[in-house]
Coordinates of C-alpha atoms in Angstrom, one line a residue:
A1 CA 0.0 0.0 0.0
C2 CA 1.2 3.5 -0.7
K3 CA 0.6 6.5 1.5
P4 CA -0.9 9.5 -0.4
Y5 CA 1.4 12.4 -0.9
N6 CA 0.5 15.8 0.6
T7 CA -0.4 17.9 -2.4
G8 CA -0.4 21.3 -0.7
I9 CA 3.0 22.3 -2.1
I10 CA 4.4 20.7 -5.3
L11 CA 7.6 21.7 -6.9
F12 CA 8.1 20.3 -10.3
K13 CA 10.1 20.5 -13.5
K14 CA 8.1 21.5 -16.6
S15 CA 8.0 18.3 -18.8
A16 CA 5.7 16.3 -21.0
N17 CA 5.5 13.6 -18.4
N18 CA 4.5 16.0 -15.7
D19 CA 2.0 17.7 -18.0
V20 CA 0.3 14.3 -18.5
L21 CA 0.4 13.7 -14.7
F22 CA -1.3 17.0 -13.8
R23 CA -3.9 16.6 -16.6
K24 CA -4.7 13.1 -15.5
W25 CA -4.9 14.1 -11.8
R26 CA -7.3 16.9 -12.7
E27 CA -9.5 14.6 -14.8
M28 CA -9.5 11.9 -12.2
Y29 CA -10.3 14.3 -9.4
E30 CA -13.1 16.0 -11.3
K31 CA -14.6 12.5 -12.0
K32 CA -14.3 11.6 -8.3
V33 CA -16.0 14.8 -7.2
A34 CA -18.8 14.4 -9.7
S35 CA -19.5 10.9 -8.3
Q36 CA -19.8 12.1 -4.7
N37 CA -22.9 13.8 -3.3
L38 CA -21.4 17.1 -2.0
A39 CA -24.9 18.3 -0.9
E40 CA -24.6 15.8 2.0
W41 CA -21.0 16.7 2.8
D42 CA -20.6 17.8 6.4
G43 CA -17.1 19.3 6.0
S44 CA -15.3 16.3 7.5
L45 CA -12.7 14.5 5.5
G46 CA -14.1 11.2 6.7
R47 CA -17.0 11.5 4.2
F48 CA -15.2 13.2 1.4
E49 CA -12.1 12.0 -0.3
G50 CA -9.8 14.8 -1.2
D51 CA -7.3 15.2 -4.0
Q52 CA -4.4 13.3 -2.4
P53 CA -5.5 9.7 -3.1
V54 CA -6.4 10.7 -6.6
F55 CA -3.0 12.3 -7.1
L56 CA -1.3 9.0 -6.0
E57 CA -3.5 7.1 -8.5
A58 CA -2.6 9.5 -11.3
W59 CA 1.1 9.3 -10.4
L60 CA 1.1 5.5 -10.4
Q61 CA -0.3 5.6 -13.9
S62 CA 2.3 8.1 -15.1
D63 CA 6.0 8.2 -16.1
S64 CA 6.7 11.1 -13.7
K65 CA 9.3 10.8 -10.9
I66 CA 8.8 12.0 -7.4
C67 CA 11.4 13.1 -4.8
T68 CA 10.2 13.6 -1.3
L69 CA 11.8 16.5 0.5
S70 CA 12.8 16.4 4.2
N71 CA 10.4 17.7 6.9
A72 CA 12.3 21.0 6.8
W73 CA 10.6 21.7 3.5
N74 CA 7.1 20.8 4.7
A75 CA 7.1 21.2 8.5
R76 CA 3.5 20.1 9.3
S77 CA 3.2 22.0 12.6
P78 CA -0.2 20.4 13.7
L79 CA 1.7 17.1 13.8
F80 CA 4.6 15.6 15.9
F81 CA 7.6 15.3 13.7
N82 CA 11.4 15.6 13.8
W83 CA 14.0 17.4 11.6
N84 CA 17.7 18.0 11.4
E85 CA 18.0 21.2 9.4
P86 CA 16.5 24.7 9.5
I87 CA 12.8 24.8 8.6
K88 CA 12.0 26.3 5.2
I89 CA 8.2 25.9 4.9
I90 CA 5.7 25.7 7.8
H91 CA 2.5 23.9 6.9
G92 CA -0.2 24.7 9.5
R93 CA -2.4 27.5 10.8
H94 CA -0.8 30.0 13.2
K95 CA -1.4 33.6 14.2
D96 CA 2.3 34.4 14.1
F97 CA 4.3 32.3 11.6
E98 CA 7.5 34.3 12.4
A99 CA 7.3 33.2 16.1
I100 CA 6.7 29.6 15.1
K101 CA 9.6 29.7 12.7
N102 CA 11.9 31.3 15.3
E103 CA 10.9 28.6 17.8
M104 CA 11.5 25.8 15.3
N105 CA 14.9 27.2 14.3
R106 CA 16.2 28.6 17.5
E107 CA 19.8 28.0 18.6
W108 CA 20.4 25.5 21.4
G109 CA 23.7 26.9 22.7
S110 CA 27.2 26.3 21.4
E111 CA 27.4 22.6 22.4
K112 CA 28.5 20.2 19.8
V113 CA 25.5 17.9 19.6
V114 CA 24.4 15.3 17.1
K115 CA 20.9 16.7 17.1
T116 CA 17.4 15.8 16.1
R117 CA 14.7 18.4 16.8
F118 CA 11.2 17.4 17.8
W119 CA 8.1 19.6 17.4
L120 CA 5.4 19.3 20.1
P121 CA 2.3 20.6 18.3
G122 CA 0.0 20.9 21.3
K123 CA 2.6 23.2 23.0
N124 CA 3.9 25.0 19.9
M125 CA 7.4 24.3 21.0
S126 CA 10.5 22.4 19.8
M127 CA 12.9 20.3 21.8
L128 CA 16.3 18.9 20.8
F129 CA 17.6 15.4 21.3
D130 CA 21.4 14.7 21.2
R131 CA 21.6 11.3 19.7
R132 CA 25.2 10.9 20.9
T133 CA 24.5 11.4 24.6
G134 CA 20.7 10.9 24.9
T135 CA 20.3 14.4 26.3
I136 CA 17.1 16.3 25.7
F137 CA 17.3 20.1 25.5
G138 CA 14.4 22.4 25.9
D139 CA 12.0 23.3 28.6
P140 CA 8.9 21.1 28.4
C141 CA 7.1 23.6 30.7
R142 CA 7.7 26.4 28.2
Y143 CA 4.5 27.2 26.2
M144 CA 4.1 29.7 23.4
G145 CA 0.3 29.7 23.8
E146 CA -1.5 30.5 20.7

């Protein structure tokens, strides 16, 4: 089984293969939407299939190639995740993206650490784990409160 790709941000090279992929995706999605009774849709994703599964179907039928970028390029802030490089794109809903970006990318002192950062979505805070020593940096009581 394949997990659907998040289609919120797609970087692509203009090519005939990708033109076919995007055309097929649109056609398949429009057909899927037309087959669903949207008048009964309550707004929940449980009753309505979005465009992500259809994108996967279209891609599997295409000759396009996909390269998945690291979490730094699609930091899904409502979810728990880890990353090792500065965040480039924050994927979520926040009142102050600059504050969230600063929290995600803040410096953790001058110690030489083999680090993995963890995002705690309910607290809007990041913590750092030194894989070499097993040390956790960050104040779990600190809360940005949104």
